Coordinates of C-alpha atoms in Angstrom, one line a residue:
Chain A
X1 CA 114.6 75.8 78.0
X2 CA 113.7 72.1 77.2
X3 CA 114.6 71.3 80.5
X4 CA 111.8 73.2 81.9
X5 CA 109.0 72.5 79.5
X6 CA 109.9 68.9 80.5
X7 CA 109.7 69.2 84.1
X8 CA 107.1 71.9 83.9
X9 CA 104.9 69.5 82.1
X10 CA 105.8 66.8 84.9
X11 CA 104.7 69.0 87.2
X12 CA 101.3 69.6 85.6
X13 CA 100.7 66.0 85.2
X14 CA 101.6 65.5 88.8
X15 CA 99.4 68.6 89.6
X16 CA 96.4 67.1 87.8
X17 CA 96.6 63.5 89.6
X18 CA 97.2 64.7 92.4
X19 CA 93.5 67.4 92.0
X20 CA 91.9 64.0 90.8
X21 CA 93.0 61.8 93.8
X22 CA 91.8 64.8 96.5
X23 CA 88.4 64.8 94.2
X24 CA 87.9 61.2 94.3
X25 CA 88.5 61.1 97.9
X26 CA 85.5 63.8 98.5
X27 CA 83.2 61.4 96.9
X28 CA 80.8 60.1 100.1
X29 CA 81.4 56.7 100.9
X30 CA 78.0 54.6 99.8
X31 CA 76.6 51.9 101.9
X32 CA 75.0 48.4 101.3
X33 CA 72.8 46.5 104.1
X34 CA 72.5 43.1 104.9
X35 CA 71.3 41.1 107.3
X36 CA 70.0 38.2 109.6
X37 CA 68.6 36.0 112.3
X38 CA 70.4 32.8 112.9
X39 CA 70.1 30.4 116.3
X40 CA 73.4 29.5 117.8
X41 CA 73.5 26.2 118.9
X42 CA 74.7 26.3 123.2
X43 CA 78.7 26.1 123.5
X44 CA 78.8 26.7 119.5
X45 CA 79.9 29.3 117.3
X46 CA 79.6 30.5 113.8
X47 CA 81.8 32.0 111.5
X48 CA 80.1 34.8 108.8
X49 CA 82.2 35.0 105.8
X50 CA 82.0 39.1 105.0
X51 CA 84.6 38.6 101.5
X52 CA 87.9 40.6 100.8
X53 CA 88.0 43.9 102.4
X54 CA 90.6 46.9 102.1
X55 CA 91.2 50.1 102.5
X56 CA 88.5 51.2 100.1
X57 CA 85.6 48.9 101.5
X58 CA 85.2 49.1 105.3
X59 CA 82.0 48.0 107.4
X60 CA 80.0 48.3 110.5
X61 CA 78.8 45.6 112.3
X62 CA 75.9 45.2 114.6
X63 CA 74.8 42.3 116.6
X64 CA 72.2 42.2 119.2
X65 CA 71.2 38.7 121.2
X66 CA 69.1 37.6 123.9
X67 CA 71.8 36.8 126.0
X68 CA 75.6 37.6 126.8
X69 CA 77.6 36.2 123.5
X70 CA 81.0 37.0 122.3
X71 CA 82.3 38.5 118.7
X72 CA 85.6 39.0 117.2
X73 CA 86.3 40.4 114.0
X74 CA 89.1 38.4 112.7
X75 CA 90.8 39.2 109.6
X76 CA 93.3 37.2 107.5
X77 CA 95.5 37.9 104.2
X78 CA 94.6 35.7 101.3
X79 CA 98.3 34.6 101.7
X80 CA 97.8 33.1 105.2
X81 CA 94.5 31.8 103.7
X82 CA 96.2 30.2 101.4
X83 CA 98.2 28.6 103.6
X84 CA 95.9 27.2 105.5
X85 CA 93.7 25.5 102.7
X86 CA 96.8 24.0 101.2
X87 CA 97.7 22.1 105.3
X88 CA 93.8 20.9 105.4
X89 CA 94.2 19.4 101.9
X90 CA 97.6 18.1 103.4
X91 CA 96.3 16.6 106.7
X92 CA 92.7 15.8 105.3
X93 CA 92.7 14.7 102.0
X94 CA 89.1 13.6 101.9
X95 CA 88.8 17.8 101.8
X96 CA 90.7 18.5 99.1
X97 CA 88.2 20.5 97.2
X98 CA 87.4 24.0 97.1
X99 CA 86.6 25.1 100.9
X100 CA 85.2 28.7 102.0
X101 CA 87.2 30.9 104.5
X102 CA 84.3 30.1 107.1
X103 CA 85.0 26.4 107.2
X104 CA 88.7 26.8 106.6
X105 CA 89.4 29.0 109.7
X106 CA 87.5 26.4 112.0
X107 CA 89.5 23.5 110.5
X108 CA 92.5 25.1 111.0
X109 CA 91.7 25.4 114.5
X110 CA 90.5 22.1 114.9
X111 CA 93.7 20.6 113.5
X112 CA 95.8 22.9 115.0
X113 CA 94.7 22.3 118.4
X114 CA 93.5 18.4 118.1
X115 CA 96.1 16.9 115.8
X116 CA 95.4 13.3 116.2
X117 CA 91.6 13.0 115.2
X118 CA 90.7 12.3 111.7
X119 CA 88.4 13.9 109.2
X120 CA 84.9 13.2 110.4
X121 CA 85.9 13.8 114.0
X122 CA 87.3 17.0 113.3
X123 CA 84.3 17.9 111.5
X124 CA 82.0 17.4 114.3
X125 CA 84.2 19.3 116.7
X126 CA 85.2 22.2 114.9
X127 CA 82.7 24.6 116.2
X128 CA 83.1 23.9 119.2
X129 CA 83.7 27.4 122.0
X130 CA 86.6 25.4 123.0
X131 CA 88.6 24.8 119.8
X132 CA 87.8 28.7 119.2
X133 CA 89.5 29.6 122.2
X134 CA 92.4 27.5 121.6
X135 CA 92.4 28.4 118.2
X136 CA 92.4 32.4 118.9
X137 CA 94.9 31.8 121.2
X138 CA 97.6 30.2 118.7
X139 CA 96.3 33.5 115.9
X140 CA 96.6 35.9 118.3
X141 CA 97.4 38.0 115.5
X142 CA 94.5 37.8 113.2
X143 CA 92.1 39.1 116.2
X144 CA 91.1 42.7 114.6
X145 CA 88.4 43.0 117.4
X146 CA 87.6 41.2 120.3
X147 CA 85.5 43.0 122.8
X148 CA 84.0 41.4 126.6
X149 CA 80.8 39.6 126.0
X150 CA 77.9 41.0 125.9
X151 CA 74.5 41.1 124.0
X152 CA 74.8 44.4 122.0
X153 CA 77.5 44.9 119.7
X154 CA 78.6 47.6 117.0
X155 CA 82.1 48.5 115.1
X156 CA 82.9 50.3 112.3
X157 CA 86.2 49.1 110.9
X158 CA 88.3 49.6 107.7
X159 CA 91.6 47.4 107.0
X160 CA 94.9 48.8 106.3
X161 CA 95.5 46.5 103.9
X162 CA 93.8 43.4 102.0
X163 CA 91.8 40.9 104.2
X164 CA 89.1 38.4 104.0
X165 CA 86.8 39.5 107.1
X166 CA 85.1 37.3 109.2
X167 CA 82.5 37.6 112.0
X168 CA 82.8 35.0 115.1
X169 CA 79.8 35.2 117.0
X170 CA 80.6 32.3 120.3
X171 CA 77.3 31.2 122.4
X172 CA 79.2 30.0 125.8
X173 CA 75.8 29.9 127.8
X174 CA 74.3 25.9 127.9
X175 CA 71.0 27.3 126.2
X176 CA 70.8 28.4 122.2
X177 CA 71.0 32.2 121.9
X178 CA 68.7 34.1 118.7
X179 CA 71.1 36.3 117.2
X180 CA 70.2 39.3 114.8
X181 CA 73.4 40.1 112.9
X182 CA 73.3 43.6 110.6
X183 CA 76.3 44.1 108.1
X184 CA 76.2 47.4 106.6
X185 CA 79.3 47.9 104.2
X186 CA 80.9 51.0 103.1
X187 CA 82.6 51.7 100.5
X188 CA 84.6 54.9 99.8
X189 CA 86.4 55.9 96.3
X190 CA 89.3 56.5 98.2
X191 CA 90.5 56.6 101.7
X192 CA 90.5 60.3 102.4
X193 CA 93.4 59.6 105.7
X194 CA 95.5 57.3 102.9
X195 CA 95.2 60.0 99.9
X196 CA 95.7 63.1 101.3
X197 CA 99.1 63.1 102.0
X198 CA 100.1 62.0 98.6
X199 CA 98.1 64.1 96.9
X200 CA 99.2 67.4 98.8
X201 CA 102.8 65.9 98.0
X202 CA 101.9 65.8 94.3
X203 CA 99.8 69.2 94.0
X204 CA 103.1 71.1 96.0
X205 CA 106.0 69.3 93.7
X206 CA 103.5 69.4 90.7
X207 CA 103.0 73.4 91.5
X208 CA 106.5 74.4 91.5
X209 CA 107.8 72.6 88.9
X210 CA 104.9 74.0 86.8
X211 CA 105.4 77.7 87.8
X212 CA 109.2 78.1 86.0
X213 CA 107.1 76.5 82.8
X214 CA 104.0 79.0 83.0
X215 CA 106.1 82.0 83.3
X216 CA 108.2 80.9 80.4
X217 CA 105.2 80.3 78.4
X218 CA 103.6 83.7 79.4
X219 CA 107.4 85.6 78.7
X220 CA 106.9 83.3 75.1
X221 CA 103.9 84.6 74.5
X222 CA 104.0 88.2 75.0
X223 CA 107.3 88.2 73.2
X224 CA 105.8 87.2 70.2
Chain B
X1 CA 126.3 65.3 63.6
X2 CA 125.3 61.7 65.5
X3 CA 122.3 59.8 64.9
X4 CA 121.3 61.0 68.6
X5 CA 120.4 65.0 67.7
X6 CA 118.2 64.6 65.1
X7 CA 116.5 61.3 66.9
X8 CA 115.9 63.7 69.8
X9 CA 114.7 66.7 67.7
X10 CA 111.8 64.4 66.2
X11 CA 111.0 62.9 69.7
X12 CA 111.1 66.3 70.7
X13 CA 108.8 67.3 67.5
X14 CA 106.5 64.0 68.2
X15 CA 105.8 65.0 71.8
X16 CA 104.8 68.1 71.4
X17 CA 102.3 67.3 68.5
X18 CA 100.7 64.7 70.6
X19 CA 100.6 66.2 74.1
X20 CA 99.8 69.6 73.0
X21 CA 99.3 71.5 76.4
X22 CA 96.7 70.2 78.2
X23 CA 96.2 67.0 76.4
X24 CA 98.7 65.3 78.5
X25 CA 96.9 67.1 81.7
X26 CA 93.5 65.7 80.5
X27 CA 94.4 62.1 80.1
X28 CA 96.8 62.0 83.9
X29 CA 93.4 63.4 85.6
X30 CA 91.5 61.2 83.8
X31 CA 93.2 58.0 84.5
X32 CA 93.9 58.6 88.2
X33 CA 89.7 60.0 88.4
X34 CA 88.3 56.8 86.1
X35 CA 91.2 54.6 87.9
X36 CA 89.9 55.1 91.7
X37 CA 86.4 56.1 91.2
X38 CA 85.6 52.6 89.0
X39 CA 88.0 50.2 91.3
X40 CA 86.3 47.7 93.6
X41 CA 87.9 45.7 95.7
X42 CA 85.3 44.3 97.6
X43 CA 85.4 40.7 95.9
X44 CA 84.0 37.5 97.0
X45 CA 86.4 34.8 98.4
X46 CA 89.0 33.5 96.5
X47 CA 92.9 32.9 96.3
X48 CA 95.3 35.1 97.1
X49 CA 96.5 35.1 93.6
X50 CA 93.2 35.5 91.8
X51 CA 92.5 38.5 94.4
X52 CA 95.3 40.0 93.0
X53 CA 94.1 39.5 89.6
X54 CA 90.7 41.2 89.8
X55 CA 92.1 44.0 92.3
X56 CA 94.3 45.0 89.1
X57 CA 91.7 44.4 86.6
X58 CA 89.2 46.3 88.7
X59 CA 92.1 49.1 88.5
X60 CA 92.4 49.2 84.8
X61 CA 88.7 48.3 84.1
X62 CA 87.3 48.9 81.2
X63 CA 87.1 52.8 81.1
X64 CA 90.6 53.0 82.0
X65 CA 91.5 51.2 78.9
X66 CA 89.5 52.8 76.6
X67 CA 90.5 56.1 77.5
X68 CA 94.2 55.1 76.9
X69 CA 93.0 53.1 73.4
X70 CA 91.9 56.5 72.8
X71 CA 95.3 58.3 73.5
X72 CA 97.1 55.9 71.3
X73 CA 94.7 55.4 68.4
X74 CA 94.5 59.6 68.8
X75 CA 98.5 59.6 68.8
X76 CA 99.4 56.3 66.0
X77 CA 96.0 56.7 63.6
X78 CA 95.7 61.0 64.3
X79 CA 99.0 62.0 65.1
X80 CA 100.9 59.6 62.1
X81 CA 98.3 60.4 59.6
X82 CA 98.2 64.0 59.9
X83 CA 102.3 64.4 59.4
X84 CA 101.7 61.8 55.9
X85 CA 98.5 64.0 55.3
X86 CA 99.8 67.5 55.7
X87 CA 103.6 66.9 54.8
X88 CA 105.1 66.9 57.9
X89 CA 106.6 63.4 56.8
X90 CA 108.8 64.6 54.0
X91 CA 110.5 67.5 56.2
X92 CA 111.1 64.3 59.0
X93 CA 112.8 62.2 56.1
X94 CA 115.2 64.9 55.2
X95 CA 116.7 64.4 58.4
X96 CA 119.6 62.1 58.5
X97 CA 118.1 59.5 60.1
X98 CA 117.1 56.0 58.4
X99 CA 113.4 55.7 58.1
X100 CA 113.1 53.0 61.2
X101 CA 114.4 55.5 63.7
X102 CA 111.9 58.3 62.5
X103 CA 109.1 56.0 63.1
X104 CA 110.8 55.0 66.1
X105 CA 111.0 58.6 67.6
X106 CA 107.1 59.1 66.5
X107 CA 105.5 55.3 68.0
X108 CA 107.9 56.5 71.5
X109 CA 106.2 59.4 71.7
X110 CA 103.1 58.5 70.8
X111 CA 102.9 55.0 72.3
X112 CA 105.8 54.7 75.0
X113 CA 105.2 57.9 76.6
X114 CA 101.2 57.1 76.9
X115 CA 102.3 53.7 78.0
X116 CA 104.4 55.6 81.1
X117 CA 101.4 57.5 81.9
X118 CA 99.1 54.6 81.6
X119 CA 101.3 52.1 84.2
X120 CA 102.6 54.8 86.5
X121 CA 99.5 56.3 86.9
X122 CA 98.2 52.1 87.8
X123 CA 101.2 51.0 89.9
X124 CA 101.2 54.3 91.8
X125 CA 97.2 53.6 92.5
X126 CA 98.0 50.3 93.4
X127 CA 100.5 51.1 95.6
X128 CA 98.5 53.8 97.6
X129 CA 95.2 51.5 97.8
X130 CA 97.1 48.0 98.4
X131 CA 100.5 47.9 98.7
X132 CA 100.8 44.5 100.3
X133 CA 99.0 43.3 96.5
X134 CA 102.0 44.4 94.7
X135 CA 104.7 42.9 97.3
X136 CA 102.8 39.8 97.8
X137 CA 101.6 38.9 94.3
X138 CA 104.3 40.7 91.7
X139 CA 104.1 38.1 89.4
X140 CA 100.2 38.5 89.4
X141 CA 100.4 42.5 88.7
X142 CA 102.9 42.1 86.1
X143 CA 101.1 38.9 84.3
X144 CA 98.1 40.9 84.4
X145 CA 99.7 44.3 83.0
X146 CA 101.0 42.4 80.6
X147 CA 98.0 40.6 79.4
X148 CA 96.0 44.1 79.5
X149 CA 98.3 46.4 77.6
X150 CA 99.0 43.7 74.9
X151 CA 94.9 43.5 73.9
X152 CA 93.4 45.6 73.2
X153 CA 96.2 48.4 73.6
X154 CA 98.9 47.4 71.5
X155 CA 97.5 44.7 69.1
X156 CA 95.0 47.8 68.2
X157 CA 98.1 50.4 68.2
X158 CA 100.0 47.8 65.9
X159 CA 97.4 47.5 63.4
X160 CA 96.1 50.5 62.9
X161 CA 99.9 51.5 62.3
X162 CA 100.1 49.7 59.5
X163 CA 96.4 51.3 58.1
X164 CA 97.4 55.0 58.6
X165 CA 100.6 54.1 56.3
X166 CA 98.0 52.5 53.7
X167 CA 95.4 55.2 54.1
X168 CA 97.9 58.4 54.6
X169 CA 94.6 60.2 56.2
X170 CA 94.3 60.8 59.4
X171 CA 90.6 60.9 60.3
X172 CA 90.0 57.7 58.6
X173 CA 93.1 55.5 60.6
X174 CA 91.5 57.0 63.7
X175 CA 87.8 55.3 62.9
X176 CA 89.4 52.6 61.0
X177 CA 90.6 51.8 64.6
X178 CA 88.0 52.6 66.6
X179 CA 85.7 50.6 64.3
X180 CA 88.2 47.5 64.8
X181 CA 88.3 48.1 68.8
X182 CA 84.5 48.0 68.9
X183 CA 84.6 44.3 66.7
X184 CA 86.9 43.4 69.3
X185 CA 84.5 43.8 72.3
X186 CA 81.3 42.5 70.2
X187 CA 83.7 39.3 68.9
X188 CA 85.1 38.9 72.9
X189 CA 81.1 38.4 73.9
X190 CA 80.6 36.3 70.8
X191 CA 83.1 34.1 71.3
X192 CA 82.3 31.7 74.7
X193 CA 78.9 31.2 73.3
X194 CA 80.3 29.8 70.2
X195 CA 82.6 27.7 72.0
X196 CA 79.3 26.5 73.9
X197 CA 77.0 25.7 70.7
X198 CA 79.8 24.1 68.8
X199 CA 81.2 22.2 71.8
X200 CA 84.4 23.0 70.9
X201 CA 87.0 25.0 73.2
X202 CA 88.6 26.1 70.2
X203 CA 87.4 29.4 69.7
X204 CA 88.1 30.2 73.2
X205 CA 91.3 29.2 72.3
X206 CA 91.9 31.3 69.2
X207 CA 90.5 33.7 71.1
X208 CA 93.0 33.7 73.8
X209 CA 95.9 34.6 71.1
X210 CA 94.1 37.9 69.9
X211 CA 93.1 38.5 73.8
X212 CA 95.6 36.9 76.5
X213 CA 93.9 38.2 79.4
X214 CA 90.5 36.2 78.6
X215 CA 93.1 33.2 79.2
X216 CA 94.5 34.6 82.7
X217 CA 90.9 35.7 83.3
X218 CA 89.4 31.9 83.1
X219 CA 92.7 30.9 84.8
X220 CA 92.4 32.8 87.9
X221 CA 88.4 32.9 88.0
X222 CA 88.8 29.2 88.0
X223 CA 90.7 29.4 91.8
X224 CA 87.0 30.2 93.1
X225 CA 85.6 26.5 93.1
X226 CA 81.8 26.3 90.9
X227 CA 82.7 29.2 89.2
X228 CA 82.6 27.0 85.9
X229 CA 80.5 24.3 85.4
X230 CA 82.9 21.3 84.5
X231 CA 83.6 20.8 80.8
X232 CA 84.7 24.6 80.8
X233 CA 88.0 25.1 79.2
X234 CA 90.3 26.2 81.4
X235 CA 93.8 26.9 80.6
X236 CA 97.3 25.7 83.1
X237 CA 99.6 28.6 83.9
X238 CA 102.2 27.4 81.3
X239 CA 99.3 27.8 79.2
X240 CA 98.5 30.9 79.8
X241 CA 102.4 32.2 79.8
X242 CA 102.1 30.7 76.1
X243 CA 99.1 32.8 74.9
X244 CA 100.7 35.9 76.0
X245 CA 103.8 35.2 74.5
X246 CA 102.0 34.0 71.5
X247 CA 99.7 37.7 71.7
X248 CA 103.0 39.6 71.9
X249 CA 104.7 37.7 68.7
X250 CA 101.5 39.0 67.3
X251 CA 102.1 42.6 68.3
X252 CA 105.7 42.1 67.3
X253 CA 104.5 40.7 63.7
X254 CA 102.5 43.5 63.1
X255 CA 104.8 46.2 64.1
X256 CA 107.3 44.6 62.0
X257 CA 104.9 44.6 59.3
X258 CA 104.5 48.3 59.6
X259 CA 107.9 49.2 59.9
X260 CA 109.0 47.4 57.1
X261 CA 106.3 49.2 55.4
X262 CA 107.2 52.5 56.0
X263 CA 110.9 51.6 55.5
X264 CA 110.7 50.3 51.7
X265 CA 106.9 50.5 50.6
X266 CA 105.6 53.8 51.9
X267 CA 106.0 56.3 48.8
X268 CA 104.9 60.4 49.8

């Protein structure tokens, strides 16, 4: 009898989280816009720091340019990040202050790929098409998107898991290219292909441990 | 007959006084609703460790604690008073049991049980949303669990305790706490600009014992470089590890405080 007014009232409480994660995930996914014209400087690229992103906040990206450019969405774990700023204060210690993913990543590949130069000449270097290829070559893995070049982009994208996003946009003409970059982010409660499974788990094993329960309850009552 | 039976038929007695079909129900849906629909994890550059942090602060933001303050203060101040107010106590204390383990059988009901709820409800939200937080940064998660559910959670739960054994009445232990939760939020936003007209970090300091996770906040917003302007006390990990342990020996102190109260002083 105890036995099943405990597990009955497990079951209910699985029941009800398991209602509230399938309600949460029919919440519509909002969307803030940003964003802007740069020049790209010829043989150049840039690095746009979009913050931490996860299964919750995704984003679509648009970029349009007068001429052919290239993009890749790159995304790495604030772990690896971490890493990484801790080697530049190690090999650089004039930079041993508080640096933002968008200089870090270039650094890295600057350092990475011309070991020998010192501060200053890595700092003139480092956004240079070259040390980007070399440098997304050796982080093969952090590459989320990499389409051919072109002059009109667009992806929609949401991580698995926790990453700090960033947008490469490469110039490899010999001329400066105007770029109009448009961030739109989007943010859901929760990820409706992450919840649903779990919650249809919790609502089944929540259901029949709660039925023995109810019964009882209803016998209970109109025994009384 | 063991000390166990008649432990278990007070546990057994607690729990269903406090989650009284669909209380229970009502508090699961609401932490898992308030828990996703109020996290953000869209956060602006930082360590790996402070993203941690504010992914599991986001997680049991504000609402999310309040509604389980409300749970305990409704099970400790509500739940306590009404067995001193309507008798209940007396027919407890003619159970063989020593006074301690009555209390004890009531506070793991009221508090252990909402406790569960609370952190399996957060770790199993955690774990769906970002699992590779919780195997990257466990240290992190538990730090900041533990700096959440010691203030306001069970410094409140631990206090208000020991005024529903002065007060014997349930209603008033339940805004006695309530009242005391609230002065604790208005003091928290009092507090840094005190420490900024006096000069002194001492009041952020003080502070930090009632409220460890003010200390593991500055600690970890302090990993994003010009977040503070220099001159801002900012507390080392060691120091931080020795505010929570010196908030928990406050817990402790009070719950001792109330159990030796209702072991020799409490008279029904």
């Amino acid at each position: 009898m105890r036995w099943i007014t405990l597990l009955g009232r497990i079951g209910t409480v699985m029941l009800m989280v398991g209602l509230a994660l399938i309600l949460a995930s029919l919440i519509a996914p909002t969307s803030e816009y940003s964003g802007f014209p740069e020049s790209i400087s010829p043989e150049e690229y840039r690095v746009v720091d979009l913050g931490i992103y996860s299964s919750q906040t995704g984003c679509q990206i648009s970029v349009e340019s007068a001429d052919n450019i290239s993009v890749y969405l790159l995304g790495v774990s604030p772990v690896e990040l971490d890493n990484w700023t801790a080697q530049i204060g190690e090999a650089y210690p004039g930079l041993d202050f508080w640096l933002p993913p968008s200089l870090v990543v270039p650094l890295i590949f600057a350092s990475e790929a011309y070991p020998n130069l010192n501060e200053t000449q890595i700092m003139d270097i480092m956004s240079d098409v070259a040390v980007l290829d070399k440098g997304l070559q050796a982080h093969p893995e952090i590459i989320l998107w990499g389409p051919p070049p072109s002059s009109t982009f667009s992806y929609e994208f949401s991580p698995a898991e926790v990453l700090n996003i960033m947008v490469i946009i490469a110039n490899r003409s010999p001329d400066a290219v105007d770029v109009k970059t448009r961030i739109s982010e989007l943010t859901a409660v929760v990820p409706k292909e992450r919840v649903m499974l779990p919650a249809l788990l919790l609502i089944s094993i929540g259901i029949a441990l709660a039925i023995p329960w109810f019964i009882l309850r209803k016998v209970k009552k109109s025994t009384l | 007959m063991g000390k166990g039976r008649p432990f278990l038929e007070i546990f057994t007695y607690a729990l269903d006084e406090d989650y009284r079909f669909p209380i229970l129900e009502i508090f699961a849906f609401l932490f898992a609703l308030g828990m996703f629909v109020f996290a953000n994890f869209a956060s602006y550059p930082q360590s790996g460790e402070a993203v941690a942090y504010f992914m599991v602060s986001t997680l049991g933001g504000f609402l999310i604690l309040f509604i389980f303050v409300i749970l305990v203060l409704k099970n400790v101040a509500y739940g306590l008073g009404s067995d001193l107010e309507r008798g209940v106590m007396q027919t407890l204390f003619s159970y063989p049991l020593k006074r301690r383990y009555i209390l004890t059988a009531k506070l793991l009901s009221g508090l252990g049980v909402a406790l569960l709820l609370f952190l399996g409800i957060q770790i199993f939200g955690l774990f769906l949303l970002a699992p590779d937080v919780i195997l990257t940064y466990p240290r992190t998660v538990f730090l900041t669990y533990a700096a959440q559910v010691c203030s306001p959670a069970l410094l409140l739960a631990g206090l208000v305790l020991f005024f529903t054994l002065r007060v014997k009445r349930a209603g008033l232990a339940f805004v006695i706490g309530f009242v005391l939760f609230l002065a604790g939020l208005i003091i928290s936003g009092f507090v840094p600009s005190i420490a900024y007209r006096t000069g002194s970090h001492l009041p952020l300091q003080i502070w930090a014992v009632f409220d460890p996770n003010s200390a593991l906040q500055t600690y970890y917003s302090n990993m994003t470089a010009g977040y503070f302007p220099p001159g801002t006390w900012v507390p080392s990990f060691s120091e931080v590890l020795l505010y929570l342990g010196a908030g928990y020996l406050l817990v402790a102190v009070l719950f001792v405080v109330g159990y030796a109260y209702f072991d020799r002083r409490l008279e029904i």
